[in-house]
Coordinates of C-alpha atoms in Angstrom, one line a residue:
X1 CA 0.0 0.0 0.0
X2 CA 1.3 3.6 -0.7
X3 CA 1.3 5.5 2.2
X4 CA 3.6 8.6 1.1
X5 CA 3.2 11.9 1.8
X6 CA 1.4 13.2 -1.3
X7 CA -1.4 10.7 -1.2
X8 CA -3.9 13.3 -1.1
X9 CA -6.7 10.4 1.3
X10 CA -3.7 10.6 3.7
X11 CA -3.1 14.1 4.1
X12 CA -7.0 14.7 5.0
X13 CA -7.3 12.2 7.3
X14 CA -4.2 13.8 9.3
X15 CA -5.5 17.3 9.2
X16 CA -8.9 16.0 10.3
X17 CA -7.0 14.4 13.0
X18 CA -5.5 17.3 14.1
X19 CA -8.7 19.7 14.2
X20 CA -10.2 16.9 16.6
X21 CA -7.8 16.5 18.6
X22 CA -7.2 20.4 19.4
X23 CA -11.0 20.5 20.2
X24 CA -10.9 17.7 22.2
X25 CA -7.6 18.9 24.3
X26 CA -9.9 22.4 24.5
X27 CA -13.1 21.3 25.8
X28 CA -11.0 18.8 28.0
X29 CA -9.1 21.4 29.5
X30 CA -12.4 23.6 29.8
X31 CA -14.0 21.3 31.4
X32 CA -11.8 20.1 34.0
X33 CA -10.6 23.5 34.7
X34 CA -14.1 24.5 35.6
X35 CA -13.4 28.0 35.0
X36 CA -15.5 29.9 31.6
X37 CA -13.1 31.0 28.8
X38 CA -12.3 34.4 28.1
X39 CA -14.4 34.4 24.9
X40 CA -18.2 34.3 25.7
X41 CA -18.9 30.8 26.6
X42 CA -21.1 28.8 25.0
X43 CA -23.7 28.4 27.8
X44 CA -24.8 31.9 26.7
X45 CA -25.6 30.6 23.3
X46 CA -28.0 28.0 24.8
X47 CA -29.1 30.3 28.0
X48 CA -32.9 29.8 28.6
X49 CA -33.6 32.7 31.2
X50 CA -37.0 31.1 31.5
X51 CA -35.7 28.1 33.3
X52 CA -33.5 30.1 35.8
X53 CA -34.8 30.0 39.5
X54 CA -34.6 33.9 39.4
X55 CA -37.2 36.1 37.7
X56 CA -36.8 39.5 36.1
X57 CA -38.4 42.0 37.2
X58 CA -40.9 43.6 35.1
X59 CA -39.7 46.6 32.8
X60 CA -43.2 48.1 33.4
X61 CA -43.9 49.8 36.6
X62 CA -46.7 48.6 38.5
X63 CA -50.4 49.5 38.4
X64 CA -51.1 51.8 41.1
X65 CA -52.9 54.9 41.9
X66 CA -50.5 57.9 41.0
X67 CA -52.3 60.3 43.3
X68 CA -51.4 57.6 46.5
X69 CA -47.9 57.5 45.2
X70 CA -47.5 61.1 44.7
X71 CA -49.3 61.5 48.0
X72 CA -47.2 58.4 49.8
X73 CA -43.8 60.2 48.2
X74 CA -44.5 63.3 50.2
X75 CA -44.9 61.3 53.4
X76 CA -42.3 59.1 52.7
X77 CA -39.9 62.6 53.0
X78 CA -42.0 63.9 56.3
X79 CA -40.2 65.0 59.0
X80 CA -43.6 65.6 60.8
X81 CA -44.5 61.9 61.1
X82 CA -41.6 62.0 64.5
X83 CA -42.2 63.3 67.4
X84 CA -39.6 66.2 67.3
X85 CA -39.6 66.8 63.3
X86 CA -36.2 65.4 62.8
X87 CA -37.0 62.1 61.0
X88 CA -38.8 60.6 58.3
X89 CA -38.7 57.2 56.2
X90 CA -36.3 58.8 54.2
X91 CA -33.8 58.9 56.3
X92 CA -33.1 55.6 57.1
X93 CA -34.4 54.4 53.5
X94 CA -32.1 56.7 51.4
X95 CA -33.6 56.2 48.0
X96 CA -30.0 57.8 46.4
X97 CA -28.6 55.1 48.5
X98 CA -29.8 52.1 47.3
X99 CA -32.9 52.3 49.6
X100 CA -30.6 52.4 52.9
X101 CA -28.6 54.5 55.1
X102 CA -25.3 53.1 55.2
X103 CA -24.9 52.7 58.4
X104 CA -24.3 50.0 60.8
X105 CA -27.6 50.9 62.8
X106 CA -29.9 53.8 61.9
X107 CA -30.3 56.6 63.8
X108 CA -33.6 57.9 65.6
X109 CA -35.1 60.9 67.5
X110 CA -33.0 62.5 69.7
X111 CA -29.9 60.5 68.3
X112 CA -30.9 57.4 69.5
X113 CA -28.9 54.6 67.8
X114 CA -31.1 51.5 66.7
X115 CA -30.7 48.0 67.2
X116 CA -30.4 46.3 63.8
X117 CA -29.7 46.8 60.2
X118 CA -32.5 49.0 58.0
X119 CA -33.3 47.0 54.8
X120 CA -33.7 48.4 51.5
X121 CA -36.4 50.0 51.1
X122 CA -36.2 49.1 47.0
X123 CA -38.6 46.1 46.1
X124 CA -39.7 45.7 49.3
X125 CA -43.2 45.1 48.1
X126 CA -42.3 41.8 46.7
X127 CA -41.3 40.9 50.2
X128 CA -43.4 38.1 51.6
X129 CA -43.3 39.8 54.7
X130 CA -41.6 42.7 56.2
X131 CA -38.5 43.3 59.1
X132 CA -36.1 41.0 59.8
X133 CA -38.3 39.0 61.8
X134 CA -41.3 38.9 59.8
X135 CA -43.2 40.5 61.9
X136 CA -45.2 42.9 59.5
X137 CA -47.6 40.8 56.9
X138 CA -47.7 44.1 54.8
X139 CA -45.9 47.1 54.2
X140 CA -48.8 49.1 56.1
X141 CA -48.0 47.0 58.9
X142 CA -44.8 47.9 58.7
X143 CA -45.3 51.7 58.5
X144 CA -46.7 51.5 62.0
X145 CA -43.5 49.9 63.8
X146 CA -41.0 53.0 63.3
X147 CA -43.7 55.6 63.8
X148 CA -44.7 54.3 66.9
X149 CA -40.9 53.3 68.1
X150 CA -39.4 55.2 70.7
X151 CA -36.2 55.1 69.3
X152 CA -37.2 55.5 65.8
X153 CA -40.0 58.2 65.4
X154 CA -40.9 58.1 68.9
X155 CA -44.4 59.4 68.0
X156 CA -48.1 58.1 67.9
X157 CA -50.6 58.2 65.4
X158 CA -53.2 60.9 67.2
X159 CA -49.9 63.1 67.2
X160 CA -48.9 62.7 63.2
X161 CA -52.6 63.4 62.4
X162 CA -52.9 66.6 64.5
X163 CA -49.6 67.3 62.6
X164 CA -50.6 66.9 59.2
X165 CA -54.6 68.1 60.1
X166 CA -52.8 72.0 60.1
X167 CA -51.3 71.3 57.3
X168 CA -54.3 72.6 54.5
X169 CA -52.4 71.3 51.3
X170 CA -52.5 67.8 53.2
X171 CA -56.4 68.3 54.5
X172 CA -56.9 68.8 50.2
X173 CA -54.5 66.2 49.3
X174 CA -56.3 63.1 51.3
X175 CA -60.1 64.4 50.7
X176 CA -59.1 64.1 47.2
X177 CA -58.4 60.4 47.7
X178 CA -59.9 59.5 50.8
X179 CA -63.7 59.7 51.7
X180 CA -62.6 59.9 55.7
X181 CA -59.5 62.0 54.9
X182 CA -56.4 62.0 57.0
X183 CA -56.4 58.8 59.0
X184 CA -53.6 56.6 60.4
X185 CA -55.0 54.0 57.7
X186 CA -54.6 56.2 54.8
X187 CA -51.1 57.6 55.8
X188 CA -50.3 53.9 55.9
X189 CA -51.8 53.2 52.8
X190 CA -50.3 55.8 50.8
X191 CA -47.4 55.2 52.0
X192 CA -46.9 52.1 51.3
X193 CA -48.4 52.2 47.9
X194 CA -45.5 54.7 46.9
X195 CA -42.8 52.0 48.4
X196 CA -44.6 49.5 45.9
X197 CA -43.4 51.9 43.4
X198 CA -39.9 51.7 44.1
X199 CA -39.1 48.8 41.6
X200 CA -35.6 48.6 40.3
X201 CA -35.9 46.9 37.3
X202 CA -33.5 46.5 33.8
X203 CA -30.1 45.1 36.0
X204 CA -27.5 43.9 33.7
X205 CA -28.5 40.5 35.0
X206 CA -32.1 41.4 34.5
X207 CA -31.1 41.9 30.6
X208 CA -29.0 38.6 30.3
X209 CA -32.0 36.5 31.7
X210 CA -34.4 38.4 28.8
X211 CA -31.2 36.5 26.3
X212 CA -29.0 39.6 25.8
X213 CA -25.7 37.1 26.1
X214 CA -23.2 40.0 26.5
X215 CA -25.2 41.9 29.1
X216 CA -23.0 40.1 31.9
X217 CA -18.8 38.9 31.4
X218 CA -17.6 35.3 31.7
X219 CA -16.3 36.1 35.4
X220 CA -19.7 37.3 36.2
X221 CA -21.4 34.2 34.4
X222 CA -19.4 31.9 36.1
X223 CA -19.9 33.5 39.6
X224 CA -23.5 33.0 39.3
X225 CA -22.7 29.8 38.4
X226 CA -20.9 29.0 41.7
X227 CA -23.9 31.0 43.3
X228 CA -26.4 27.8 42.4
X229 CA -23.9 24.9 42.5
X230 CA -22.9 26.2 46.3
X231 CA -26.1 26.3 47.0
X232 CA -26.8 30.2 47.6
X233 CA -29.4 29.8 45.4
X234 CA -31.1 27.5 47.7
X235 CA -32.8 30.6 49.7
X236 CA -32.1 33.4 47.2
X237 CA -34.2 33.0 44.1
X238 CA -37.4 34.7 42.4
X239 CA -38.1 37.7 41.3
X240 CA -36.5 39.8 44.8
X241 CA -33.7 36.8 44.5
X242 CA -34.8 36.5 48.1
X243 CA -37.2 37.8 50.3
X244 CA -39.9 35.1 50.1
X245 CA -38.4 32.1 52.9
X246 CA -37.4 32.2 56.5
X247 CA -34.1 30.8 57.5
X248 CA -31.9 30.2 60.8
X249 CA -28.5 32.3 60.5
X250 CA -26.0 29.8 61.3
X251 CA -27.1 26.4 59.3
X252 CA -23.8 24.6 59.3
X253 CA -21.5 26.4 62.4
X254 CA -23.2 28.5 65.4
X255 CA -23.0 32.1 64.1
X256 CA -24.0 33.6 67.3
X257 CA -21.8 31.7 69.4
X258 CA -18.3 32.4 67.4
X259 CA -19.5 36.2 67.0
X260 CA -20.7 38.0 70.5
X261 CA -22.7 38.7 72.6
X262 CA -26.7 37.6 72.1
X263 CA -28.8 40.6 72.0
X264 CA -33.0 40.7 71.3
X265 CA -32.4 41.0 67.8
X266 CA -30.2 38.1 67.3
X267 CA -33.2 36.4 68.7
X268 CA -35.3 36.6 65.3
X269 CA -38.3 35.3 64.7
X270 CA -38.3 33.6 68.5
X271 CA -38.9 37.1 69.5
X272 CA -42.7 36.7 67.6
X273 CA -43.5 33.4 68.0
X274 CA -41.6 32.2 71.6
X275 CA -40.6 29.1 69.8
X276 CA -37.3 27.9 70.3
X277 CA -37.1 26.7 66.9
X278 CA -37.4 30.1 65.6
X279 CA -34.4 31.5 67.4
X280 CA -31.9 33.1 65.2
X281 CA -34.5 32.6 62.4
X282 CA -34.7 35.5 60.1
X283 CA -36.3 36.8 57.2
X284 CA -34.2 35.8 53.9
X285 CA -32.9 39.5 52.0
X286 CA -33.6 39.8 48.7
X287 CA -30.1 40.7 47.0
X288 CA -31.2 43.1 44.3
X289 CA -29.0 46.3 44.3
X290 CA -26.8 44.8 46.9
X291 CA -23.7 46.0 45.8
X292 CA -25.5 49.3 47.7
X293 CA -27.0 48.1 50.3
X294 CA -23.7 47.6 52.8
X295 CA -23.0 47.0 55.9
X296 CA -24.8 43.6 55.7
X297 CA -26.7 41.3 57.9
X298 CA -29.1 42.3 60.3
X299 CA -26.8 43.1 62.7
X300 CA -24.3 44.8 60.4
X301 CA -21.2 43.0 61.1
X302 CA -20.2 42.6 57.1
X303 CA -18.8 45.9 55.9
X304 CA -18.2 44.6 52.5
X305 CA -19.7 42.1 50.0
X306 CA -16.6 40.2 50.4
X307 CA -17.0 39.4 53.7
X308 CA -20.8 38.7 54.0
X309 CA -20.2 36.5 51.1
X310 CA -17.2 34.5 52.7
X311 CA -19.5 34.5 56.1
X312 CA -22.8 32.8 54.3
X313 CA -20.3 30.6 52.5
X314 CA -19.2 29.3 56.3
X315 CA -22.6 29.2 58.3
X316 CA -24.8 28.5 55.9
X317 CA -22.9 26.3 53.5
X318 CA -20.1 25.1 55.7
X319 CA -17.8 25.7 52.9
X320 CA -14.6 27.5 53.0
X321 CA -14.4 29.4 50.1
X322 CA -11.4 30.8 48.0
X323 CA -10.4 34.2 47.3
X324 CA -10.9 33.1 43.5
X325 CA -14.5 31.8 44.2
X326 CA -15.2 35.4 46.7
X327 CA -14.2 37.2 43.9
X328 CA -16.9 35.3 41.5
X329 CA -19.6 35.1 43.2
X330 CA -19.1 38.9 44.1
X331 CA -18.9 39.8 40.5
X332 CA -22.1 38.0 39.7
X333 CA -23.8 39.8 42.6
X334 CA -22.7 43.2 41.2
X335 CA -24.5 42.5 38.1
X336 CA -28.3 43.0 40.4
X337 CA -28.2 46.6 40.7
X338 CA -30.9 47.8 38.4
X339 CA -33.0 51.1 37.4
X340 CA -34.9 53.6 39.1
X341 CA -37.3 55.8 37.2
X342 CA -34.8 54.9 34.1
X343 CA -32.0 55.8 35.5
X344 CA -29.1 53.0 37.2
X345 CA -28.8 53.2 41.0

C-alpha cells in the first residue's frame, strides 16, 4: 500500500485528526478546569432565562394609583411623622442610596442609635413579609413599627394626624383620595403604595436573563454559576432573588456563638412566635441592588460584600471558600443593581 506523503486520502485524514484533537484537548481542558473561557462561553448561546430560579423584574412599573404615590412620596420625605420633626422614612431608607442609610444601625429621634440593620427599602413590596423577623404581613403593617418606636419616630398616630390636620395642602391632598381624609389607615396606605413603586428593574443580570448574552462577562457568568452549585441559590431565588423564605442564621457552624454577645435582635423570629425553633431565624434578603445596600446582615457586622459572602459561604454552606471563588460570586452579585425611574442606581 502507498502511504507517502502526497497521497492526497492521507493528508486529509491527518489534518482531520489534528482539528479533533485540538477540540478535544480544548473542551477537556475547559471542562476540567471548571473556569469559563475568556471568549463568551457557550452556555450563553443555549441560556434559557426562563428556566433560571430567578425572575426578572418587570420593565413596566406597577399598576397603582398615582395620586397615592404622589401622595405616599411626600410622606415618605416627612419629618412631621416623629415626634420632634427630625425624621422621616427617608432617612433611614435613602432612595440615592440604594434604599438604605449606610450605616451599621440607623439613627432615631434624639440620636438614639437602633438596634439592627434597616433594609432596603427598593422592592420591598415583593417581600413576603416585612422586618427582619417577619413581623409585619404588609408594608402598612410595617409603617406603623418605626412611627410608633421610641427610638425610631418616637411618636403616635393621634400626634402625626394633628400634625398633618394643620397642614391645609394635606387636608386637600387626602379628601381628594380618601372619603374619611387624613387617617392613620390612609397615611399607611399611601405610603406604602408609593414604596410598591420603588421597583428597580432593567439590571444587567435582568437583561441577560431576557437572552441579551453579553449583558453580563464570563467572570460574572461563572460566579452565578458558583452562586447555584454552592447552594446560595437554595434561599435566594425569584423575582427579589430572596425575600420570600425564612431561614436560621447559622445552618452549618453556630453564628451567634463564634460572634458576640446575644442581644434581642439576634433572637429573630423567636422574639414573635416564643418558639425555640425560631431562634436566630430570620427573614431571607432579597439581593437586588446589593452591591449598595452595605453593611450587611441584620446586625451589620459585614462591611463589605466580600466578607458577607465568605460569612454565608461558612454558616450557611459550611464551605470554606477561595479568594478566587469570593471574587466570582461577588462579581455576579454586582450584576443586580438595576434602574430607578430609568436611570441605574
Amino acid at each position: 500500500m502507498d502511504i507517502s506523503p502526497t497521497t492526497p486520502s492521507l493528508w486529509i485524514k491527518i489534518i482531520l485528526g489534528a482539528v479533533l484533537f485540538t477540540f478535544t484537548c480544548f473542551y477537556a481542558w475547559e471542562f476540567w478546569s471548571q473556569k469559563a473561557p475568556s471568549i463568551p462561553h457557550p452556555h450563553y448561546l443555549v441560556f434559557s432565562g426562563s428556566d433560571e430560579p430567578i425572575t426578572p423584574l418587570p420593565l413596566a412599573p406597577p399598576d397603582l394609583d398615582q395620586r397615592k404615590v404622589v401622595l405616599g412620596r411626600k410622606l415618605f420625605n416627612e419629618l412631621k411623622l416623629s415626634h420632634d420633626n427630625t425624621i422621616a422614612c427617608a432617612s433611614c431608607h435613602q432612595l440615592n442610596r440604594g434604599g438604605v442609610d449606610s450605616r451599621k444601625y440607623s439613627l432615631g429621634i434624639y440620636g438614639q442609635l437602633g438596634s439592627i440593620n434597616a433594609p432596603t427599602v427598593y422592592n420591598s413590596g415583593y417581600n413576603f413579609r416585612q422586618f427582619w423577623n417577619g413581623r409585619a404581613a404588609t408594608l402598612e403593617q410595617q409603617i406603623d413599627g418605626p412611627v410608633n418606636n421610641p427610638v425610631e419616630m418616637g411618636s403616635s398616630w393621634s400626634e402625626v394626624i394633628s400634625k398633618l390636620q394643620k397642614d391645609p395642602s394635606y387636608s386637600i391632598k387626602f379628601s381628594s383620595i380618601y372619603s374619611d381624609g387624613i387617617t392613620a389607615e390612609n397615611i399607611e396606605n399611601a405610603i406604602a403604595t408609593f414604596e410598591r413603586s420603588l421597583i428597580t428593574p432593567n439590571s444587567r443580570f435582568d437583561k441577560f436573563l431576557r437572552g441579551d448574552s453579553k449583558a453580563i462577562t464570563s467572570k460574572e457568568f461563572f460566579g452565578y454559576q458558583l452562586f447555584k452549585s454552592y447552594g446560595c441559590i437554595s434561599c435566594h431565588q425569584g423575582i427579589n432573588i430572596g425575600g420570600n423564605l425564612y431561614e436560621k442564621l447559622g445552618i452549618m457552624l453556630p453564628y451567634f456563638k463564634e460572634n458576640g454577645h446575644l442581644v434581642v435582635a439576634d433572637m429573630g423570629r423567636y422574639v414573635i412566635t416564643k418558639n425555640i425553633e425560631d431562634m436566630h431565624v430570620f427573614k431571607v434578603p432579597g439581593l437586588r441592588n446589593i452591591a449598595l445596600t452595605g453593611p450587611y446582615l441584620h446586625d451589620g457586622s459585614a462591611p463589605t460584600l466580600e466578607d458577607v459572602v465568605k460569612i454565608m459561604g461558612k454558616y450557611q454552606l459550611g464551605l470554606d471558600l477561595t479568594n478566587e471563588d469570593i471574587s466570582e460570586i461577588v462579581a455576579f452579585l454586582r450584576t443586580l443593581t438595576g434602574e430607578y425611574d430609568g436611570k441605574p442606581l
